Structure formats: structure tokens, C-alpha cells
Short mmCIF file of C-alpha atoms in Angstrom, two decimals:
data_model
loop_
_atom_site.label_atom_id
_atom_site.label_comp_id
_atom_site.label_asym_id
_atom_site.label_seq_id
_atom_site.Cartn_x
_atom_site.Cartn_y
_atom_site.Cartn_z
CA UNK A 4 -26.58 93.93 -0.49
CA UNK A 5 -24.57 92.87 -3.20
CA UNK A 6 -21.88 91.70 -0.67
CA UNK A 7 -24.69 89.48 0.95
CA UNK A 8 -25.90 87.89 -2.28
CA UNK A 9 -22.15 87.14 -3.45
CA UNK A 10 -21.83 85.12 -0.25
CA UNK A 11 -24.97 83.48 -0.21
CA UNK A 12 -24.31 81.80 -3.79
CA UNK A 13 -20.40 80.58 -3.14
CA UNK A 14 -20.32 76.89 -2.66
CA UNK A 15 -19.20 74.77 0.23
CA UNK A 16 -15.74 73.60 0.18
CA UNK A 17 -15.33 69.93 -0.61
CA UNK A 18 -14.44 67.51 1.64
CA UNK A 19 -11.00 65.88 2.22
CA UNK A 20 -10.38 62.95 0.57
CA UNK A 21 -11.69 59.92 3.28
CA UNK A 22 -8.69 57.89 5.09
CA UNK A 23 -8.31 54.28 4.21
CA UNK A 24 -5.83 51.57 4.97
CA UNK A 25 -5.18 49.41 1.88
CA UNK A 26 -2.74 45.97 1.16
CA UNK A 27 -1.08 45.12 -1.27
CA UNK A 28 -1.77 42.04 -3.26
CA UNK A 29 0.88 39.33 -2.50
CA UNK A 30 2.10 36.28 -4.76
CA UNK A 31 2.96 33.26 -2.57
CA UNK A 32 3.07 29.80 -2.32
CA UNK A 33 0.94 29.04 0.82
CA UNK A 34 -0.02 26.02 2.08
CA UNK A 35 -4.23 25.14 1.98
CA UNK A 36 -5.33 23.58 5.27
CA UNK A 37 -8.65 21.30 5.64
CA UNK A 38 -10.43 20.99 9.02
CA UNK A 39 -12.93 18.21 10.21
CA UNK A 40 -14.63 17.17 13.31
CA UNK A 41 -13.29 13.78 14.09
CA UNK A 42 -14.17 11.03 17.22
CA UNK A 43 -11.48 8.98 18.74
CA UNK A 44 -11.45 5.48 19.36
CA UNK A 45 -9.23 2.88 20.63
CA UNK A 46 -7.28 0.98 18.36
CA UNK A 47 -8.98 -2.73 19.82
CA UNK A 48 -11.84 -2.46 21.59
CA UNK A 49 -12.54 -5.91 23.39
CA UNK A 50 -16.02 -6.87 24.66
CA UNK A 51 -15.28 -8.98 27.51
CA UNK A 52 -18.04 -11.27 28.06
CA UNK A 53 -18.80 -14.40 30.08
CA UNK A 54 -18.94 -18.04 27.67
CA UNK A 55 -20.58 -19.48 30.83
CA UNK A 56 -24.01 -18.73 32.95
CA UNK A 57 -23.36 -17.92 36.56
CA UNK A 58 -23.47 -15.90 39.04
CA UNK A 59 -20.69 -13.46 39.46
CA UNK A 60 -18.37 -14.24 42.57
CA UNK A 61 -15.73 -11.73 42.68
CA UNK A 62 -14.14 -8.85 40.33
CA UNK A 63 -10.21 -8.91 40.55
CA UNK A 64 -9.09 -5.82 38.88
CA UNK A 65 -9.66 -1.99 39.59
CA UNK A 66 -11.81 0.13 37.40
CA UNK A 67 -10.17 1.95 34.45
CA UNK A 68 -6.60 0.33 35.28
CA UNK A 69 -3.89 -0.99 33.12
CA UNK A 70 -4.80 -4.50 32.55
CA UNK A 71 -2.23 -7.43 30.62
CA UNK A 72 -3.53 -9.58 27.72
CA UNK A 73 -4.70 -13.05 30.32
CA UNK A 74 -5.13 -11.00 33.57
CA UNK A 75 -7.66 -12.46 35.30
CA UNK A 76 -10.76 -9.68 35.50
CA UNK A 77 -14.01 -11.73 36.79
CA UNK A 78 -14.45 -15.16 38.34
CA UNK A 79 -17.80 -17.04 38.28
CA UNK A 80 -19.27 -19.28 40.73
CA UNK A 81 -17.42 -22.84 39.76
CA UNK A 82 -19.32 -25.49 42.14
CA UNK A 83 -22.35 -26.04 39.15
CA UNK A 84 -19.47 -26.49 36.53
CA UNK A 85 -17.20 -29.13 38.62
CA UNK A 86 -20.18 -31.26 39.42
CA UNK A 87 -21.01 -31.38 35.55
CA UNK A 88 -17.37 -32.35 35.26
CA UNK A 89 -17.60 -35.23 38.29
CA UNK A 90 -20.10 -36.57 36.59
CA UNK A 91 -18.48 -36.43 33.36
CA UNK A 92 -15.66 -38.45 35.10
CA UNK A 93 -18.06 -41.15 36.13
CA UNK A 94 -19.30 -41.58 32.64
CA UNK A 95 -16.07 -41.99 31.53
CA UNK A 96 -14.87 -44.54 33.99
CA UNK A 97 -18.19 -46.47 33.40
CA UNK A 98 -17.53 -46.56 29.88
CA UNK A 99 -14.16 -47.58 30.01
CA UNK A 100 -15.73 -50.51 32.31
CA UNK A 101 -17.93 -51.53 29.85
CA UNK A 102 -15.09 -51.51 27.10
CA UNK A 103 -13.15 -53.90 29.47
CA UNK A 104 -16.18 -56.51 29.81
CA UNK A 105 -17.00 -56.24 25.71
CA UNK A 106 -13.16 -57.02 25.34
CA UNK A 107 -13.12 -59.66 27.25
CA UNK A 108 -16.42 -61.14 25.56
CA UNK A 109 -14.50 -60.75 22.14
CA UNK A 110 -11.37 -62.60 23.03
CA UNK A 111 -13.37 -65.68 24.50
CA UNK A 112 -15.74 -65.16 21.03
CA UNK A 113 -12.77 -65.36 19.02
CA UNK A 114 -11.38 -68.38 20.86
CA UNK A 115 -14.24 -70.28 19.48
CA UNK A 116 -13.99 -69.64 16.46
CA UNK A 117 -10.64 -70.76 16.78
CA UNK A 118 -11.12 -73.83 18.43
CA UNK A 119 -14.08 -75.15 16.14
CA UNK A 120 -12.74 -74.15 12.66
CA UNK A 121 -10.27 -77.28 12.55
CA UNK A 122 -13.03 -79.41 14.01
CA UNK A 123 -15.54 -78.26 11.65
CA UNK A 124 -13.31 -78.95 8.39
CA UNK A 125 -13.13 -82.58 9.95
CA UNK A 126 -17.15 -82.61 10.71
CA UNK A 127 -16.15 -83.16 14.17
CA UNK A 128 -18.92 -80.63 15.45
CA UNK A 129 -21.72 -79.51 13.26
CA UNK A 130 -21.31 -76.83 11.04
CA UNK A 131 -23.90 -74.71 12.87
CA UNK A 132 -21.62 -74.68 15.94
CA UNK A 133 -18.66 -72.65 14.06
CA UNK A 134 -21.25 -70.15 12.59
CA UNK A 135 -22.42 -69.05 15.74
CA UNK A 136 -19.09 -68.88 17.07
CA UNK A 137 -18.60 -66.58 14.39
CA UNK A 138 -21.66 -64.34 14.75
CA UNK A 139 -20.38 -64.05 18.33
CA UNK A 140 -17.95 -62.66 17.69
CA UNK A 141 -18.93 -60.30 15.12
CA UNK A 142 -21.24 -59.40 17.90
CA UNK A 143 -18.60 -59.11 20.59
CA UNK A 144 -16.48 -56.86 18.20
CA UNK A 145 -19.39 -54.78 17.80
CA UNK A 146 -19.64 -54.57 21.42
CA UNK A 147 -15.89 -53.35 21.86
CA UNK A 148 -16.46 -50.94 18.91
CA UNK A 149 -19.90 -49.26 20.40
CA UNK A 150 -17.99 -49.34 23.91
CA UNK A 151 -14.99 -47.17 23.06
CA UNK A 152 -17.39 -44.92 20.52
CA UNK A 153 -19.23 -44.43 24.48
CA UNK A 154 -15.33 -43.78 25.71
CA UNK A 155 -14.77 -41.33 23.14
CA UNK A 156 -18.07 -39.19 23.98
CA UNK A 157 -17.59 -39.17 27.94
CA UNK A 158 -14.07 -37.94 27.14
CA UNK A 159 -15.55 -34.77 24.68
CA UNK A 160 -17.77 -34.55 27.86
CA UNK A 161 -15.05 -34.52 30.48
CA UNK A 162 -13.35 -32.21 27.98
CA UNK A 163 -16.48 -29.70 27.85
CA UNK A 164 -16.65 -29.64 31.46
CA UNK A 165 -12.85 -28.94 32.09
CA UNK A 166 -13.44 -25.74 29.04
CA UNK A 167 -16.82 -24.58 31.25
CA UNK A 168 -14.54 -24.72 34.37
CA UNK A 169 -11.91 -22.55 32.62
CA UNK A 170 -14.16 -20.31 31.22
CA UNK A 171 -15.88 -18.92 35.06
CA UNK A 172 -12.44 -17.31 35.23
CA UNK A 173 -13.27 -14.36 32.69
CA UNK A 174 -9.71 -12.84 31.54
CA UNK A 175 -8.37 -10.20 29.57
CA UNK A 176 -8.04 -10.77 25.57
CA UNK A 177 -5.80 -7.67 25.31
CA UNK A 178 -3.69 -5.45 26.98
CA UNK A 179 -4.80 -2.25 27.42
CA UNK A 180 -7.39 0.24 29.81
CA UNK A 181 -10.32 -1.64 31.10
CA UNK A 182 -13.72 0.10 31.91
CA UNK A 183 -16.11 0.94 34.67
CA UNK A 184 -17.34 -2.91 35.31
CA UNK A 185 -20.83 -3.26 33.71
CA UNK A 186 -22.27 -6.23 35.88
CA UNK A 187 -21.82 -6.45 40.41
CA UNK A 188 -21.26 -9.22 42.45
CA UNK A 189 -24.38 -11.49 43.27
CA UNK A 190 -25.61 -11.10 39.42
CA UNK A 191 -26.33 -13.48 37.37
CA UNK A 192 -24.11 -13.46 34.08
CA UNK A 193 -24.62 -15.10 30.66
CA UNK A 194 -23.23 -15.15 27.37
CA UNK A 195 -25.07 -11.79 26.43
CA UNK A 196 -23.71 -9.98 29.59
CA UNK A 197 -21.24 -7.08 28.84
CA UNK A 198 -18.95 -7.10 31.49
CA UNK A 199 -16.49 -4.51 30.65
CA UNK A 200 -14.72 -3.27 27.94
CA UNK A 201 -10.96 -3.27 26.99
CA UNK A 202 -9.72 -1.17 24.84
CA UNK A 203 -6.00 -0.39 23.29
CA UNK A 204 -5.15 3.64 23.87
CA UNK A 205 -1.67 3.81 22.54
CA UNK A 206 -1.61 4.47 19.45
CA UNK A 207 -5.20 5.42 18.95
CA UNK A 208 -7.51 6.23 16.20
CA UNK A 209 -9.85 8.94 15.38
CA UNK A 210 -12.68 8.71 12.67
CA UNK A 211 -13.73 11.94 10.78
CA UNK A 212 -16.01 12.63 7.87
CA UNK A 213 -14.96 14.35 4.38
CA UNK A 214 -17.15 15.43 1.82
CA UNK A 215 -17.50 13.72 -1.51
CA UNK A 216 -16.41 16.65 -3.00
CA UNK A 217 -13.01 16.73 -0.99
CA UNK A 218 -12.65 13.01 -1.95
CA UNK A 219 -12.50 13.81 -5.60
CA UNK A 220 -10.72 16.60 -5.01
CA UNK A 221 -8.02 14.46 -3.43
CA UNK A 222 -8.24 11.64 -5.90
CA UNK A 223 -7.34 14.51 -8.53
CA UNK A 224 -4.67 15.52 -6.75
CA UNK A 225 -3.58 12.14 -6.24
CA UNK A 226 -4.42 9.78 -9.02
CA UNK A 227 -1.78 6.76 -7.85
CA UNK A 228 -4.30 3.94 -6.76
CA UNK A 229 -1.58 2.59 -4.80
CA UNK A 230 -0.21 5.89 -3.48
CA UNK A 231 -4.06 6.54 -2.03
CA UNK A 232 -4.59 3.32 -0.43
CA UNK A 233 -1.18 3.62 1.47
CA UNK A 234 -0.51 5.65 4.61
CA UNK A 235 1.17 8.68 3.61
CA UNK A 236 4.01 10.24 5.60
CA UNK A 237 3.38 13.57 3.92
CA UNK A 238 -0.14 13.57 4.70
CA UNK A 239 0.21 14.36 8.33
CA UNK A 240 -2.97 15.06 10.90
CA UNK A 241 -2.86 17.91 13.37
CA UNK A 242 -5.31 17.29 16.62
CA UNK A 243 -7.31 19.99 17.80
CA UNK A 244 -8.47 19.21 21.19
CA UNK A 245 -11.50 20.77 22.99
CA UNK A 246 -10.26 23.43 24.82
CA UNK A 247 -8.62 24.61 21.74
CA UNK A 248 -4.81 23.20 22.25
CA UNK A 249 -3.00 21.70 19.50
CA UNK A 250 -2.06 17.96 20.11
CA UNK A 251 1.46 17.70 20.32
CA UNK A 252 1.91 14.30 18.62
CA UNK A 253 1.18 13.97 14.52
CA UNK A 254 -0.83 11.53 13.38
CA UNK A 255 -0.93 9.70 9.94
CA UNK A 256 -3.91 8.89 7.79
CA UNK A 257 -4.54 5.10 8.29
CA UNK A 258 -7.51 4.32 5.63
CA UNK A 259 -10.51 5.27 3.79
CA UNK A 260 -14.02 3.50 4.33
CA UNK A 261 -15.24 1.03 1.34
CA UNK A 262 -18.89 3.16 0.79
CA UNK A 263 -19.97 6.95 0.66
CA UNK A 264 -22.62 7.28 3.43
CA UNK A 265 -26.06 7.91 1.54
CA UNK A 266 -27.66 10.03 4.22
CA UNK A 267 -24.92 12.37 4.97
CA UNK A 268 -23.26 11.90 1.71
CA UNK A 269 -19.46 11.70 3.31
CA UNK A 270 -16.58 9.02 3.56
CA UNK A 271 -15.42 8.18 6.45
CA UNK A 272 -11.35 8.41 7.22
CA UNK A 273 -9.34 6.94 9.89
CA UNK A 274 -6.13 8.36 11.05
CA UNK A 275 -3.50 7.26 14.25
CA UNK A 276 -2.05 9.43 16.60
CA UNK A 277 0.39 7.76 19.27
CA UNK A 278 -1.09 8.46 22.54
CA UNK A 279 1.86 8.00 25.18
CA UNK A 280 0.56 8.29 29.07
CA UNK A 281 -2.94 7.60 27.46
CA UNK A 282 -4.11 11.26 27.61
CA UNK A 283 -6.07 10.80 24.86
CA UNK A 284 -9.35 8.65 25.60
CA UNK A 285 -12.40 7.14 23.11
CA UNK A 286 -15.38 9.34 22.89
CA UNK A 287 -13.60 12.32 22.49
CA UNK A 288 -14.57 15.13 20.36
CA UNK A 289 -11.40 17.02 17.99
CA UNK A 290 -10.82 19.08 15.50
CA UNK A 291 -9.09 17.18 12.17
CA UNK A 292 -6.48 19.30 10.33
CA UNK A 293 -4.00 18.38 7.19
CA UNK A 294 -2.25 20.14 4.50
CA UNK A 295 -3.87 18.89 1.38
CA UNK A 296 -1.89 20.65 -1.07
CA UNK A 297 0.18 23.99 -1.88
CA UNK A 298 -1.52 26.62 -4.11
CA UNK A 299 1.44 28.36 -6.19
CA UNK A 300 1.78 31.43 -6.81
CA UNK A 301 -1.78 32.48 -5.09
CA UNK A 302 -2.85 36.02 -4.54
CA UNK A 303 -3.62 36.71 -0.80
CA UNK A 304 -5.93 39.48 0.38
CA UNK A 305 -7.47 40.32 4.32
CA UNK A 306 -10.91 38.11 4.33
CA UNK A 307 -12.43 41.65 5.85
CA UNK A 308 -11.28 43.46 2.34
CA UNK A 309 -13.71 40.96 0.69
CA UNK A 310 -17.40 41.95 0.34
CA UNK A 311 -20.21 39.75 -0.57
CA UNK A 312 -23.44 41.05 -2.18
CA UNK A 313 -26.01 38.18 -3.01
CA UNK A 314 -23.45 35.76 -3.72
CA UNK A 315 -20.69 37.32 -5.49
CA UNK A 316 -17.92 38.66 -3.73
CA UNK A 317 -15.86 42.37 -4.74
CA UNK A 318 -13.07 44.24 -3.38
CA UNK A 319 -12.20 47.60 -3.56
CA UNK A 320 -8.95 48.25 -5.50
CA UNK A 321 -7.23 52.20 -5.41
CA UNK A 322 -5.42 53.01 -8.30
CA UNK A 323 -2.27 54.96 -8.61
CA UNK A 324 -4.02 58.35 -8.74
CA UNK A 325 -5.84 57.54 -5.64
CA UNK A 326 -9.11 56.62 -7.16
CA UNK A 327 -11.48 53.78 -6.37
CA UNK A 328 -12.63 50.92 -7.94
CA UNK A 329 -14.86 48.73 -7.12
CA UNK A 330 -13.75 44.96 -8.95
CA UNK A 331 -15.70 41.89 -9.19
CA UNK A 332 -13.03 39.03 -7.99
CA UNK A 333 -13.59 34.92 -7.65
CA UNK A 334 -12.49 33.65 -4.36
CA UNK A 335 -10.44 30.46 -3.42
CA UNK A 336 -9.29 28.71 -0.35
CA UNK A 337 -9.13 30.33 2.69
CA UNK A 338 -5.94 30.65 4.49
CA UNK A 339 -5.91 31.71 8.39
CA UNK A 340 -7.25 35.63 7.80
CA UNK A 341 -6.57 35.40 4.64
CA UNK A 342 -8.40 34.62 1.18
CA UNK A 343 -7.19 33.65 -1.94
CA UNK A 344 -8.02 35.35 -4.75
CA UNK A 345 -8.31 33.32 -8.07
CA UNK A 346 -9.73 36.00 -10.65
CA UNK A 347 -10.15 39.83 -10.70
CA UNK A 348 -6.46 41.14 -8.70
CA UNK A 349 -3.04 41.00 -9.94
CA UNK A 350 0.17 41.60 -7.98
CA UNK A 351 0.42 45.00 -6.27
CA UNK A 352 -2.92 46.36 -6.25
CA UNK A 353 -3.65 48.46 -3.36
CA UNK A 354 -7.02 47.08 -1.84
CA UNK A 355 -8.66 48.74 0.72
CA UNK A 356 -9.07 46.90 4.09
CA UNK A 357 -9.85 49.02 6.26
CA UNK A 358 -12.98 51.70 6.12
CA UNK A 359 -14.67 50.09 2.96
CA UNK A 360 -17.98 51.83 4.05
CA UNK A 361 -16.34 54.76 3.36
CA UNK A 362 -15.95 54.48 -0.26
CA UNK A 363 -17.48 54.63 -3.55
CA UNK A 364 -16.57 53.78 -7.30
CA UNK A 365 -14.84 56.96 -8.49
CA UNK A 366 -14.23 58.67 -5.22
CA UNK A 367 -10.43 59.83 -4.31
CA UNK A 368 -9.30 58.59 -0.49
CA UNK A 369 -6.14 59.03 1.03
CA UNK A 370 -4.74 55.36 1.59
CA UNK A 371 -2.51 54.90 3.97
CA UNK A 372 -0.64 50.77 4.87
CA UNK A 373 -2.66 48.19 7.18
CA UNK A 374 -1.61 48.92 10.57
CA UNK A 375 -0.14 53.03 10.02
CA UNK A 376 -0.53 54.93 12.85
CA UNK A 377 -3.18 57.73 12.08
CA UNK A 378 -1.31 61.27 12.07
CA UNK A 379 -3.38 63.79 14.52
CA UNK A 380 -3.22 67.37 13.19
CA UNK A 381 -1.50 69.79 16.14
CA UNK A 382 -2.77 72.76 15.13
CA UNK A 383 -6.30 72.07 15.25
CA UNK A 384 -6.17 70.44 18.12
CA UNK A 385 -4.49 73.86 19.59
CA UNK A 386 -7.38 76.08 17.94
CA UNK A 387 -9.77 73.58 19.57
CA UNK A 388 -8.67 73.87 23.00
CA UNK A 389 -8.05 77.25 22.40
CA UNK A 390 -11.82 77.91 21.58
#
């Protein structure tokens, strides 16, 4: 009986100390990466529109090709626009008629006055004959002046209809890809009719939007006025592309927008990326990413050895007698899987990273590196098949 009650009251052995697998706390300089969603563009986009109503005759080039800066694109039904201009030439030939005759009237005017100015200063005619020889011819210059003022208006009309001729052959303003046409043959086109679009693909741009935060960020960084408003060559862009490839060609920051947006409360930034065989095209959606600076000297830890708990993040440091302890730290920048760690680490600590839900302040674990191979006991596992 005694035997019985000794047993009953020993306690249960304690269990081993729980495995972990712990880092150790690294001092680097690393470089701190920014990502955006950005929209690409071409460099020119031309609207190419007709300066002239018409109806639409013919389209000369092929949808989404290669088109040179005065390739003809469109033509428009001429016959309305050279009758305006035949008629313009008739004007002008009847003014330059009329010219002729009021010329004419002049010279014989001023004749007249020629002729009776002598006779008058010897009161051989009456006086009243020269002055209406002059007022003739005051008249009859008149004449020649209002007929060549009619010359010079059927010309600008001769001139407007020659322009309106030119202009029902609609042709490229740039060089560059041209669209899906916007307008068929048969329809009637006008000034406000988008015909197609031209747009330059190589290089190209791409907008993207950065927080106002991350603008005076950067400004602190980069004080220099003159330094910000220039391209960089340091400031390089990385293009992530939809299916998650990395561009192959850098691009270069080109300019910042004048305002802050007030509903989304971002600036907008332009960059170019050259764009050789024209793979890239406008509309597309990509990823933005630069190196905005280097943090020196920061302290990297696994993101998945972080914990957050209502907002403030801890880690779970082992100590050199293989105890826990459970520190408050302030976090930084992210960096791939990593995260740096501005307060609450120094070099070398040994944080845990891997089974952090098996731990508590105080308790002793058995750490073990990221990555170790986990040792399996022989022995037991020859008792257990044994049994």
C-alpha cells in the first residue's frame, strides 16, 4: 500500500524543451525598392481628323500598320471642293476684268486733266471743265483701287478652295502605329469625326501614381531643385508586365505632374522605356519598380518571425541560455521576405522563425538554424516498430 501511494504522488516528467529554427540578425546595406501600378501610353498620340465635311471615299492604309509622318490614310470625296474652287477661278478672272476696264477709265481720266490744266491757266475752257476732269479721275482711281481690293479677295478665295481640296486627302501628322479606323466608307465625315489615332510606340511612356508621402520622402532625400526636375540616370524604372515577367529594357523617370490630385491625394510621374519591335502597346497595365535609396547598416529579419498584435509588431528573441523573450521591435521597409528592423534587435540575436506558436516568454526551446534538417531519433523509432 505504501508502494501504491509513493507512486501515485511522483510527478510527471517534464517535457523536452520545444524545437525551433531561429536567424540571426544581420547588418547590411540593402537596397529599398518602391512598387506602383503604372499605364502606358504612347509618346505622341495624334488625333487624325478630317478639316473638311465629306463623305469618306476610300481608306489607303491597313489597320494597326506602320504608317510615315505625310502617308496618305483617308481621301474624301473632292468633286464639291473643285467646283467651289472653279468658281473661285471665275471670280477671279472677272475681277481681274473689271480691274482692266477701271484702268483704262483712269488713264483716259487722267488725260484730261492733263490736257485742260494748261488751257485752264489761260481761261481757254472754263474752270469747271478741269474740276471735273479731276473728280474723274479721283473717281476712276477709286475704281482701280476697289477693283484689285475685289482681285485680292477672289485670290484668298481661290486660295481657300485649293487648302479645302488638299485637305479631302487626310494624312499622317506622325510616324508611328495607326489604329483600328474609327469612321467606313460611304460616311459622312466632319471636323468632329475621329478617324483614327496615331500614336508614337518607341520609346514609350508609362504614367503611375505616388503618394504624397513618398513625394516628400523623395524631396528629403533629394533636396537639389534642379537635381529633381532632371531625369536621373540613377533613378532607373524596372517594368513589371502582366503575366509577371520583368521588362527587359530600363526606363528613366521623365517628369513629375505640376498638382497633387485632391481626390486620390497622389502625383502623378511619367517615366520612358524604349520599346524596340513595339511590344509594348498604350493601355497596358504594369507594375512600377525603382530603387529609391540604400538603408545602411539595416537589421534584416524573416517577415514570418514578425508578429503583429493590434498594431504593434514583436519578435521572439532566444538568448544564450536558450531562453525566450518576447521583444517589442519598430519595423521599417520591407525588403523581398525580409523586414527591416529599426528599434528593439541588435546584431546577432537569435530570433525564432520558425514554430513561434510554440513558445512563450521564459520557456527554454532547443533552436536549431533556418533550414537544419530535423534529426529523427533511431532508437525510438526501433522500439516503435518493435511494439
Amino acid at each position: 500500500m505504501l508502494f501504491v501511494f509513493g507512486c501515485g504522488r511522483s510527478e510527471p516528467p517534464k517535457p523536452p524543451p520545444a524545437d525551433v529554427q531561429v536567424v540571426k540578425v544581420e547588418q547590411q546595406d540593402v537596397p529599398i525598392w518602391k512598387e506602383w501600378i503604372g499605364t502606358l501610353d504612347g509618346l505622341v498620340n495624334a488625333q487624325i481628323k478630317p478639316q473638311v465635311t465629306g463623305y469618306l471615299l476610300r481608306q489607303t492604309y491597313t489597320d494597326g500598320a506602320f504608317v510615315k509622318k505625310g502617308q496618305l490614310l483617308f481621301e474624301i470625296d473632292p468633286r464639291t471642293f473643285q467646283a467651289a474652287l472653279d468658281q473661285a477661278k471665275g471670280k477671279l478672272a472677272n475681277a481681274e476684268g473689271q480691274l482692266a476696264t477701271a484702268q483704262a477709265n483712269q488713264v483716259k481720266a487722267q488725260q484730261d486733266v492733263t490736257r485742260y490744266t494748261p488751257l485752264a491757266k489761260e481761261q481757254a475752257i472754263p474752270q469747271q471743265d478741269l474740276d471735273n476732269a479731276i473728280q474723274a479721275n479721283e473717281a476712276a482711281k477709286a475704281q482701280v483701287a476697289a477693283a484689285k481690293a475685289q482681285i485680292e479677295a477672289a485670290k484668298a478665295q481661290v486660295q481657300s478652295a485649293q487648302l479645302d481640296i488638299g485637305f479631302t486627302k487626310v494624312v499622317s501628322l506622325i510616324d508611328g502605329i495607326a489604329g483600328i479606323a474609327q469612321a467606313q466608307i460611304g460616311d459622312l465625315v466632319s471636323q468632329n469625326t475621329l478617324l483614327t489615332t496615331v500614336s508614337t510606340l518607341d520609346p514609350i511612356k508609362v504614367y503611375f501614381p505616388v503618394s504624397e508621402r513618398e513625394y516628400l520622402e523623395y524631396v528629403k532625400d533629394h533636396p537639389d531643385a534642379g537635381k529633381r526636375a532632371a531625369p536621373e540616370p540613377q533613378l532607373q524604372l524596372q517594368l513589371v508586365l502582366a503575366d509577371g515577367s520583368v521588362y527587359p529594357q530600363k526606363g528613366i523617370f521623365s517628369f513629375a505632374d505640376r498638382q497633387v490630385d485632391v481626390k486620390t491625394g497622389t502625383l502623378r510621374l511619367q517615366g520612358i522605356f524604349p520599346n524596340p519591335g513595339n511590344v509594348l502597346r498604350p493601355g497596358q497595365y504594369a507594375r512600377i519598380r525603382a530603387v529609391i535609396k540604400t538603408a545602411k547598416g539595416a537589421l534584416l529579419v524573416p517577415q514570418r518571425a514578425v508578429t503583429e498584435q493590434q498594431g504593434s509588431y514583436q519578435v521572439a528573441v532566444v538568448s544564450s541560455g536558450n531562453t525566450v523573450e518576447i521583444r517589442p521591435v519598430t519595423v521599417g521597409d520591407r525588403v523581398g521576405t525580409q523586414w527591416i528592423i529599426e528599434t528593439g534587435l541588435k546584431p546577432g540575436d537569435r530570433v525564432v522563425a520558425e514554430g513561434i506558436q510554440k513558445v512563450r516568454p521564459g520557456a527554454i526551446v532547443n533552436p536549431k538554424p533556418l533550414g537544419a534538417p530535423a534529426h529523427v531519433k533511431a532508437k525510438s523509432t526501433a522500439k516503435n516498430e518493435s511494439r
